Protein backbone atom coordinates (compact mmCIF):
# COMPACT_ATOMS: atom_id res chain seq x y z
CA UNK A 1 0.00 0.00 0.00
CA UNK A 2 1.15 3.57 -0.56
CA UNK A 3 1.82 5.97 2.29
CA UNK A 4 -1.32 8.01 1.52
CA UNK A 5 -3.48 4.88 1.55
CA UNK A 6 -1.91 3.78 4.82
CA UNK A 7 -2.34 7.25 6.36
CA UNK A 8 -6.02 7.57 5.34
CA UNK A 9 -6.84 4.29 6.99
CA UNK A 10 -4.95 5.03 10.22
CA UNK A 11 -5.56 8.69 11.04
CA UNK A 12 -6.31 8.13 14.69
CA UNK A 13 -3.28 5.89 15.17
CA UNK A 14 -0.72 8.22 13.62
CA UNK A 15 0.95 11.00 15.52
CA UNK A 16 3.45 13.51 14.20
CA UNK A 17 5.78 15.95 15.87
CA UNK A 18 8.10 18.56 14.39
CA UNK A 19 11.46 18.21 16.09
CA UNK A 20 13.40 20.79 14.10
CA UNK A 21 13.04 23.27 11.26
CA UNK A 22 15.81 24.00 8.77
CA UNK A 23 16.10 26.29 5.79
CA UNK A 24 18.87 26.29 3.20
CA UNK A 25 19.23 29.99 2.26
CA UNK A 26 22.14 29.14 -0.03
CA UNK A 27 21.62 26.02 -2.15
CA UNK A 28 24.12 23.31 -1.24
CA UNK A 29 25.35 25.00 1.94
CA UNK A 30 24.64 24.27 5.60
CA UNK A 31 21.10 24.95 6.84
CA UNK A 32 19.76 27.68 9.10
CA UNK A 33 18.05 26.25 12.18
CA UNK A 34 14.73 27.96 12.70
CA UNK A 35 12.55 28.22 15.77
CA UNK A 36 9.43 28.93 13.70
CA UNK A 37 8.36 29.55 10.13
CA UNK A 38 5.29 31.32 8.75
CA UNK A 39 3.76 29.66 5.71
CA UNK A 40 0.91 31.21 3.78
CA UNK A 41 -1.99 29.40 2.21
CA UNK A 42 -0.70 27.39 -0.73
CA UNK A 43 2.97 27.75 0.27
CA UNK A 44 5.00 24.63 -0.46
CA UNK A 45 8.37 25.94 0.65
CA UNK A 46 10.06 27.86 3.42
CA UNK A 47 10.44 31.58 2.72
CA UNK A 48 13.92 32.35 1.36
CA UNK A 49 14.81 28.67 1.03
CA UNK A 50 17.51 28.26 -1.63
CA UNK A 51 17.18 31.93 -2.58
CA UNK A 52 20.90 32.04 -3.41
CA UNK A 53 23.35 29.63 -4.98
CA UNK A 54 27.06 29.54 -5.81
CA UNK A 55 27.40 29.15 -9.57
CA UNK A 56 30.31 27.01 -10.75
CA UNK A 57 33.08 29.00 -12.40
CA UNK A 58 32.74 27.15 -15.71
CA UNK A 59 28.94 27.67 -15.77
CA UNK A 60 28.80 31.47 -15.58
CA UNK A 61 27.66 31.73 -19.21
CA UNK A 62 24.53 29.71 -18.36
CA UNK A 63 23.12 32.36 -15.99
CA UNK A 64 21.71 35.76 -16.95
CA UNK A 65 21.28 38.03 -13.92
CA UNK A 66 18.93 40.31 -15.90
CA UNK A 67 16.61 37.40 -16.71
CA UNK A 68 17.22 34.71 -14.07
CA UNK A 69 15.83 31.28 -14.85
CA UNK A 70 15.91 27.90 -13.15
CA UNK A 71 19.13 25.96 -13.73
CA UNK A 72 19.83 22.33 -12.91
CA UNK A 73 21.74 21.70 -9.68
CA UNK A 74 24.79 20.49 -11.64
CA UNK A 75 25.46 24.19 -12.41
CA UNK A 76 26.03 25.04 -8.75
CA UNK A 77 28.67 24.33 -6.14
CA UNK A 78 27.78 22.59 -2.91
CA UNK A 79 29.61 21.61 0.26
CA UNK A 80 29.63 17.94 -0.72
CA UNK A 81 31.33 18.46 -4.09
CA UNK A 82 33.30 21.70 -3.72
CA UNK A 83 35.44 20.40 -0.90
CA UNK A 84 37.33 22.55 1.56
CA UNK A 85 36.52 25.91 -0.04
CA UNK A 86 32.81 25.82 0.80
CA UNK A 87 33.22 23.66 3.89
CA UNK A 88 35.32 26.46 5.41
CA UNK A 89 32.47 29.00 5.31
CA UNK A 90 29.02 29.17 6.82
CA UNK A 91 26.01 31.16 5.76
CA UNK A 92 22.86 32.38 7.46
CA UNK A 93 19.95 34.54 6.41
CA UNK A 94 18.22 37.03 8.70
CA UNK A 95 14.57 37.34 7.69
CA UNK A 96 14.00 40.59 9.62
CA UNK A 97 16.85 42.50 7.98
CA UNK A 98 16.89 40.51 4.70
CA UNK A 99 20.63 40.04 5.17
CA UNK A 100 22.68 37.08 3.98
CA UNK A 101 25.79 36.59 6.13
CA UNK A 102 28.82 34.67 4.91
CA UNK A 103 31.65 34.07 7.37
CA UNK A 104 34.51 31.68 8.06
CA UNK A 105 33.39 28.52 9.83
CA UNK A 106 34.84 27.96 13.28
CA UNK A 107 36.39 24.60 12.43
CA UNK A 108 37.99 24.27 15.86
CA UNK A 109 34.56 24.51 17.51
CA UNK A 110 32.87 21.96 15.24
CA UNK A 111 34.57 19.14 17.12
Coordinates of N, CA, C and O in Angstrom, one line a residue:
X1 N 0.8 -1.2 0.0 CA 0.0 0.0 0.0 C 0.9 1.2 0.0 O 2.0 1.2 0.5
X2 N 0.4 2.3 -0.6 CA 1.1 3.6 -0.6 C 1.0 4.3 0.8 O 0.1 3.9 1.6
X3 N 1.9 5.2 1.0 CA 1.8 6.0 2.3 C 0.5 6.7 2.5 O -0.1 6.6 3.5
X4 N -0.1 7.3 1.4 CA -1.3 8.0 1.5 C -2.5 7.0 1.8 O -3.3 7.4 2.6
X5 N -2.4 5.9 1.2 CA -3.5 4.9 1.5 C -3.4 4.4 3.0 O -4.3 4.3 3.7
X6 N -2.1 4.2 3.4 CA -1.9 3.8 4.8 C -2.4 4.9 5.8 O -3.0 4.6 6.8
X7 N -2.0 6.1 5.5 CA -2.3 7.2 6.4 C -3.8 7.4 6.5 O -4.4 7.6 7.5
X8 N -4.6 7.4 5.3 CA -6.0 7.6 5.3 C -6.7 6.5 6.2 O -7.7 6.9 6.9
X9 N -6.2 5.3 6.2 CA -6.8 4.3 7.0 C -6.5 4.3 8.5 O -7.1 3.6 9.3
X10 N -5.5 5.1 8.9 CA -5.0 5.0 10.2 C -4.8 6.4 10.9 O -3.9 6.7 11.6
X11 N -5.7 7.3 10.5 CA -5.6 8.7 11.0 C -5.5 8.8 12.6 O -4.7 9.5 13.1
X12 N -6.3 8.0 13.2 CA -6.3 8.1 14.7 C -5.1 7.5 15.3 O -4.7 7.8 16.4
X13 N -4.4 6.6 14.6 CA -3.3 5.9 15.2 C -2.0 6.6 14.9 O -1.0 6.4 15.6
X14 N -2.0 7.6 14.0 CA -0.7 8.2 13.6 C -0.6 9.5 14.4 O -1.5 10.3 14.5
X15 N 0.6 9.7 14.9 CA 1.0 11.0 15.5 C 2.2 11.6 14.9 O 3.1 10.8 14.4
X16 N 2.3 12.9 14.8 CA 3.4 13.5 14.2 C 3.9 14.6 15.1 O 3.1 15.3 15.8
X17 N 5.2 14.9 15.1 CA 5.8 16.0 15.9 C 6.9 16.6 15.1 O 7.7 15.8 14.4
X18 N 7.0 17.9 15.1 CA 8.1 18.6 14.4 C 9.2 18.7 15.4 O 9.0 19.4 16.5
X19 N 10.4 18.1 15.1 CA 11.5 18.2 16.1 C 12.4 19.3 15.8 O 13.1 19.8 16.6
X20 N 12.5 19.7 14.5 CA 13.4 20.8 14.1 C 13.0 21.3 12.7 O 12.3 20.7 12.0
X21 N 13.3 22.6 12.5 CA 13.0 23.3 11.3 C 14.4 23.8 10.7 O 15.1 24.4 11.4
X22 N 14.6 23.6 9.4 CA 15.8 24.0 8.8 C 15.5 24.6 7.4 O 14.6 24.1 6.7
X23 N 16.2 25.7 7.1 CA 16.1 26.3 5.8 C 17.5 26.4 5.2 O 18.5 26.7 5.9
X24 N 17.6 26.2 3.9 CA 18.9 26.3 3.2 C 18.8 27.6 2.4 O 18.4 27.6 1.2
X25 N 19.3 28.7 3.0 CA 19.2 30.0 2.3 C 20.1 30.0 1.0 O 19.7 30.5 0.0
X26 N 21.3 29.3 1.1 CA 22.1 29.1 0.0 C 22.1 27.7 -0.4 O 22.5 26.8 0.4
X27 N 21.7 27.4 -1.7 CA 21.6 26.0 -2.1 C 23.0 25.3 -2.0 O 24.0 25.8 -2.3
X28 N 22.9 24.1 -1.4 CA 24.1 23.3 -1.2 C 25.0 23.6 0.0 O 26.0 23.0 0.2
X29 N 24.6 24.6 0.8 CA 25.3 25.0 1.9 C 24.6 24.5 3.2 O 23.6 23.9 3.1
X30 N 25.2 24.7 4.3 CA 24.6 24.3 5.6 C 23.3 25.0 5.9 O 23.1 26.1 5.4
X31 N 22.4 24.4 6.6 CA 21.1 25.0 6.8 C 21.1 26.0 8.0 O 22.0 26.0 8.8
X32 N 20.1 26.8 8.0 CA 19.8 27.7 9.1 C 18.8 26.9 10.0 O 17.8 26.4 9.5
X33 N 19.0 26.8 11.3 CA 18.1 26.2 12.2 C 17.0 27.3 12.5 O 17.4 28.5 12.7
X34 N 15.8 27.0 12.5 CA 14.7 28.0 12.7 C 13.9 27.5 13.9 O 13.6 26.3 14.0
X35 N 13.4 28.5 14.7 CA 12.5 28.2 15.8 C 11.1 28.1 15.3 O 10.3 27.4 15.9
X36 N 10.8 28.9 14.3 CA 9.4 28.9 13.7 C 9.5 29.4 12.3 O 10.5 30.0 11.8
X37 N 8.5 29.1 11.5 CA 8.4 29.5 10.1 C 6.9 29.9 9.8 O 6.0 29.1 10.3
X38 N 6.7 30.9 9.1 CA 5.3 31.3 8.8 C 5.1 30.9 7.3 O 5.8 31.4 6.4
X39 N 4.1 30.1 7.1 CA 3.8 29.7 5.7 C 2.4 30.2 5.4 O 1.5 30.1 6.2
X40 N 2.2 30.7 4.2 CA 0.9 31.2 3.8 C 0.1 30.1 3.1 O 0.6 29.0 2.9
X41 N -1.1 30.4 2.9 CA -2.0 29.4 2.2 C -1.4 29.1 0.8 O -1.1 30.0 0.0
X42 N -1.2 27.8 0.6 CA -0.7 27.4 -0.7 C 0.8 27.4 -0.8 O 1.4 27.0 -1.8
X43 N 1.5 27.8 0.3 CA 3.0 27.8 0.3 C 3.4 26.3 0.4 O 3.0 25.5 1.2
X44 N 4.4 26.0 -0.5 CA 5.0 24.6 -0.5 C 6.5 24.7 -0.1 O 7.2 23.7 -0.4
X45 N 7.0 25.8 0.4 CA 8.4 25.9 0.6 C 8.5 26.9 1.8 O 7.7 27.7 2.1
X46 N 9.7 26.9 2.4 CA 10.1 27.9 3.4 C 10.4 29.2 2.7 O 11.1 29.2 1.7
X47 N 10.0 30.3 3.3 CA 10.4 31.6 2.7 C 12.0 31.7 2.7 O 12.6 31.3 3.6
X48 N 12.5 32.1 1.6 CA 13.9 32.4 1.4 C 14.7 31.1 1.3 O 16.0 31.1 1.4
X49 N 14.1 29.9 1.2 CA 14.8 28.7 1.0 C 15.4 28.6 -0.3 O 14.8 28.8 -1.4
X50 N 16.7 28.4 -0.4 CA 17.5 28.3 -1.6 C 17.3 29.5 -2.5 O 17.3 29.4 -3.7
X51 N 17.3 30.7 -1.9 CA 17.2 31.9 -2.6 C 18.5 32.3 -3.3 O 18.5 33.0 -4.3
X52 N 19.6 31.8 -2.8 CA 20.9 32.0 -3.4 C 21.6 30.7 -3.7 O 21.2 29.7 -3.2
X53 N 22.6 30.8 -4.6 CA 23.3 29.6 -5.0 C 24.7 30.1 -5.4 O 24.9 31.3 -5.9
X54 N 25.7 29.2 -5.4 CA 27.1 29.5 -5.8 C 27.2 28.9 -7.2 O 27.3 27.6 -7.3
X55 N 27.3 29.7 -8.2 CA 27.4 29.2 -9.6 C 28.8 28.7 -9.8 O 29.8 29.3 -9.4
X56 N 29.0 27.5 -10.4 CA 30.3 27.0 -10.8 C 31.0 28.0 -11.7 O 30.4 28.5 -12.6
X57 N 32.3 28.1 -11.6 CA 33.1 29.0 -12.4 C 32.9 28.7 -13.9 O 32.8 29.7 -14.7
X58 N 32.9 27.5 -14.3 CA 32.7 27.1 -15.7 C 31.3 27.2 -16.2 O 31.0 26.9 -17.4
X59 N 30.4 27.6 -15.4 CA 28.9 27.7 -15.8 C 28.4 29.1 -15.8 O 27.2 29.3 -15.9
X60 N 29.3 30.1 -15.7 CA 28.8 31.5 -15.6 C 28.1 31.9 -16.8 O 27.2 32.8 -16.7
X61 N 28.4 31.4 -18.0 CA 27.7 31.7 -19.2 C 26.2 31.2 -19.2 O 25.4 31.7 -20.0
X62 N 25.9 30.3 -18.4 CA 24.5 29.7 -18.4 C 23.5 30.5 -17.5 O 22.4 30.2 -17.5
X63 N 24.0 31.6 -16.8 CA 23.1 32.4 -16.0 C 23.1 33.8 -16.4 O 24.1 34.4 -16.7
X64 N 21.9 34.4 -16.6 CA 21.7 35.8 -17.0 C 21.1 36.5 -15.8 O 19.9 36.3 -15.5
X65 N 21.8 37.3 -15.1 CA 21.3 38.0 -13.9 C 20.1 39.0 -14.3 O 19.3 39.2 -13.4
X66 N 20.0 39.4 -15.5 CA 18.9 40.3 -15.9 C 17.6 39.5 -16.1 O 16.5 40.1 -16.0
X67 N 17.8 38.3 -16.5 CA 16.6 37.4 -16.7 C 16.9 36.0 -16.1 O 17.1 35.0 -16.8
X68 N 16.9 36.0 -14.7 CA 17.2 34.7 -14.1 C 16.2 33.6 -14.4 O 15.0 33.9 -14.4
X69 N 16.7 32.4 -14.6 CA 15.8 31.3 -14.9 C 16.4 30.1 -14.1 O 17.5 30.1 -13.7
X70 N 15.5 29.1 -13.9 CA 15.9 27.9 -13.2 C 17.0 27.2 -13.9 O 17.0 27.1 -15.1
X71 N 18.0 26.8 -13.2 CA 19.1 26.0 -13.7 C 19.3 24.7 -12.9 O 19.0 24.7 -11.7
X72 N 19.6 23.6 -13.6 CA 19.8 22.3 -12.9 C 20.9 22.4 -11.8 O 21.9 23.2 -12.0
X73 N 20.8 21.6 -10.8 CA 21.7 21.7 -9.7 C 23.2 21.4 -10.1 O 24.1 21.8 -9.4
X74 N 23.4 20.8 -11.2 CA 24.8 20.5 -11.6 C 25.5 21.8 -12.0 O 26.8 21.8 -12.1
X75 N 24.8 22.9 -12.1 CA 25.5 24.2 -12.4 C 26.0 24.9 -11.2 O 26.7 25.9 -11.3
X76 N 25.7 24.4 -10.0 CA 26.0 25.0 -8.8 C 27.0 24.2 -7.9 O 27.0 23.0 -7.9
X77 N 27.8 25.0 -7.1 CA 28.7 24.3 -6.1 C 27.9 23.9 -4.9 O 26.8 24.5 -4.7
X78 N 28.4 23.0 -4.2 CA 27.8 22.6 -2.9 C 28.9 22.1 -2.0 O 30.0 21.7 -2.5
X79 N 28.6 22.0 -0.7 CA 29.6 21.6 0.3 C 30.1 20.2 0.0 O 31.3 19.9 0.1
X80 N 29.2 19.3 -0.5 CA 29.6 17.9 -0.7 C 30.6 17.8 -1.9 O 31.4 16.8 -1.9
X81 N 30.5 18.6 -2.9 CA 31.3 18.5 -4.1 C 32.4 19.5 -4.2 O 33.4 19.3 -4.9
X82 N 32.3 20.6 -3.6 CA 33.3 21.7 -3.7 C 34.4 21.6 -2.7 O 35.4 22.4 -2.8
X83 N 34.3 20.6 -1.8 CA 35.4 20.4 -0.9 C 35.7 21.5 0.1 O 34.7 22.1 0.6
X84 N 36.9 21.7 0.4 CA 37.3 22.5 1.6 C 36.9 24.0 1.4 O 36.6 24.7 2.4
X85 N 36.8 24.5 0.2 CA 36.5 25.9 0.0 C 35.2 26.3 0.6 O 35.1 27.2 1.3
X86 N 34.1 25.5 0.2 CA 32.8 25.8 0.8 C 32.6 25.3 2.2 O 31.9 25.8 3.0
X87 N 33.3 24.2 2.5 CA 33.2 23.7 3.9 C 33.8 24.6 4.9 O 33.4 24.6 6.1
X88 N 34.7 25.5 4.5 CA 35.3 26.5 5.4 C 34.5 27.7 5.7 O 34.9 28.5 6.5
X89 N 33.3 27.8 5.0 CA 32.5 29.0 5.3 C 31.1 28.5 5.8 O 30.7 27.4 5.5
X90 N 30.4 29.4 6.4 CA 29.0 29.2 6.8 C 28.2 30.4 6.4 O 28.7 31.5 6.3
X91 N 26.9 30.1 6.2 CA 26.0 31.2 5.8 C 24.8 31.2 6.7 O 24.4 30.1 7.3
X92 N 24.1 32.3 6.8 CA 22.9 32.4 7.5 C 22.1 33.6 6.9 O 22.7 34.5 6.4
X93 N 20.8 33.5 6.9 CA 20.0 34.5 6.4 C 19.1 35.1 7.5 O 18.4 34.3 8.2
X94 N 19.1 36.4 7.7 CA 18.2 37.0 8.7 C 17.0 37.5 8.0 O 17.0 38.4 7.2
X95 N 15.8 37.0 8.3 CA 14.6 37.3 7.7 C 14.2 38.8 8.0 O 13.7 39.5 7.1
X96 N 14.4 39.2 9.2 CA 14.0 40.6 9.6 C 14.8 41.7 8.8 O 14.2 42.6 8.4
X97 N 16.1 41.5 8.7 CA 16.8 42.5 8.0 C 17.1 42.2 6.5 O 17.7 43.0 5.8
X98 N 16.7 41.0 6.1 CA 16.9 40.5 4.7 C 18.4 40.5 4.4 O 18.8 40.9 3.3
X99 N 19.2 40.0 5.3 CA 20.6 40.0 5.2 C 21.2 38.6 5.1 O 20.9 37.8 6.0
X100 N 22.0 38.3 4.1 CA 22.7 37.1 4.0 C 24.1 37.3 4.5 O 24.8 38.2 4.1
X101 N 24.5 36.5 5.5 CA 25.8 36.6 6.1 C 26.6 35.4 5.7 O 26.2 34.3 5.7
X102 N 27.9 35.7 5.3 CA 28.8 34.7 4.9 C 30.1 34.9 5.7 O 30.6 36.0 5.8
X103 N 30.5 33.9 6.5 CA 31.6 34.1 7.4 C 32.5 32.8 7.5 O 32.0 31.7 7.2
X104 N 33.7 32.9 7.9 CA 34.5 31.7 8.1 C 33.9 30.8 9.1 O 33.4 31.2 10.1
X105 N 33.9 29.5 8.9 CA 33.4 28.5 9.8 C 34.4 28.3 10.9 O 35.6 28.3 10.7
X106 N 34.0 28.2 12.2 CA 34.8 28.0 13.3 C 35.1 26.5 13.3 O 34.4 25.7 14.0
X107 N 36.1 26.0 12.5 CA 36.4 24.6 12.4 C 36.9 24.0 13.7 O 36.6 22.8 14.0
X108 N 37.5 24.8 14.6 CA 38.0 24.3 15.9 C 36.8 23.9 16.8 O 36.9 23.0 17.6
X109 N 35.7 24.7 16.6 CA 34.6 24.5 17.5 C 33.6 23.5 17.0 O 32.7 23.1 17.7
X110 N 33.8 22.9 15.8 CA 32.9 22.0 15.2 C 33.1 20.6 15.8 O 32.3 19.7 15.6
X111 N 34.2 20.4 16.4 CA 34.6 19.1 17.1 C 34.4 17.9 16.4 O 34.2 16.9 16.7

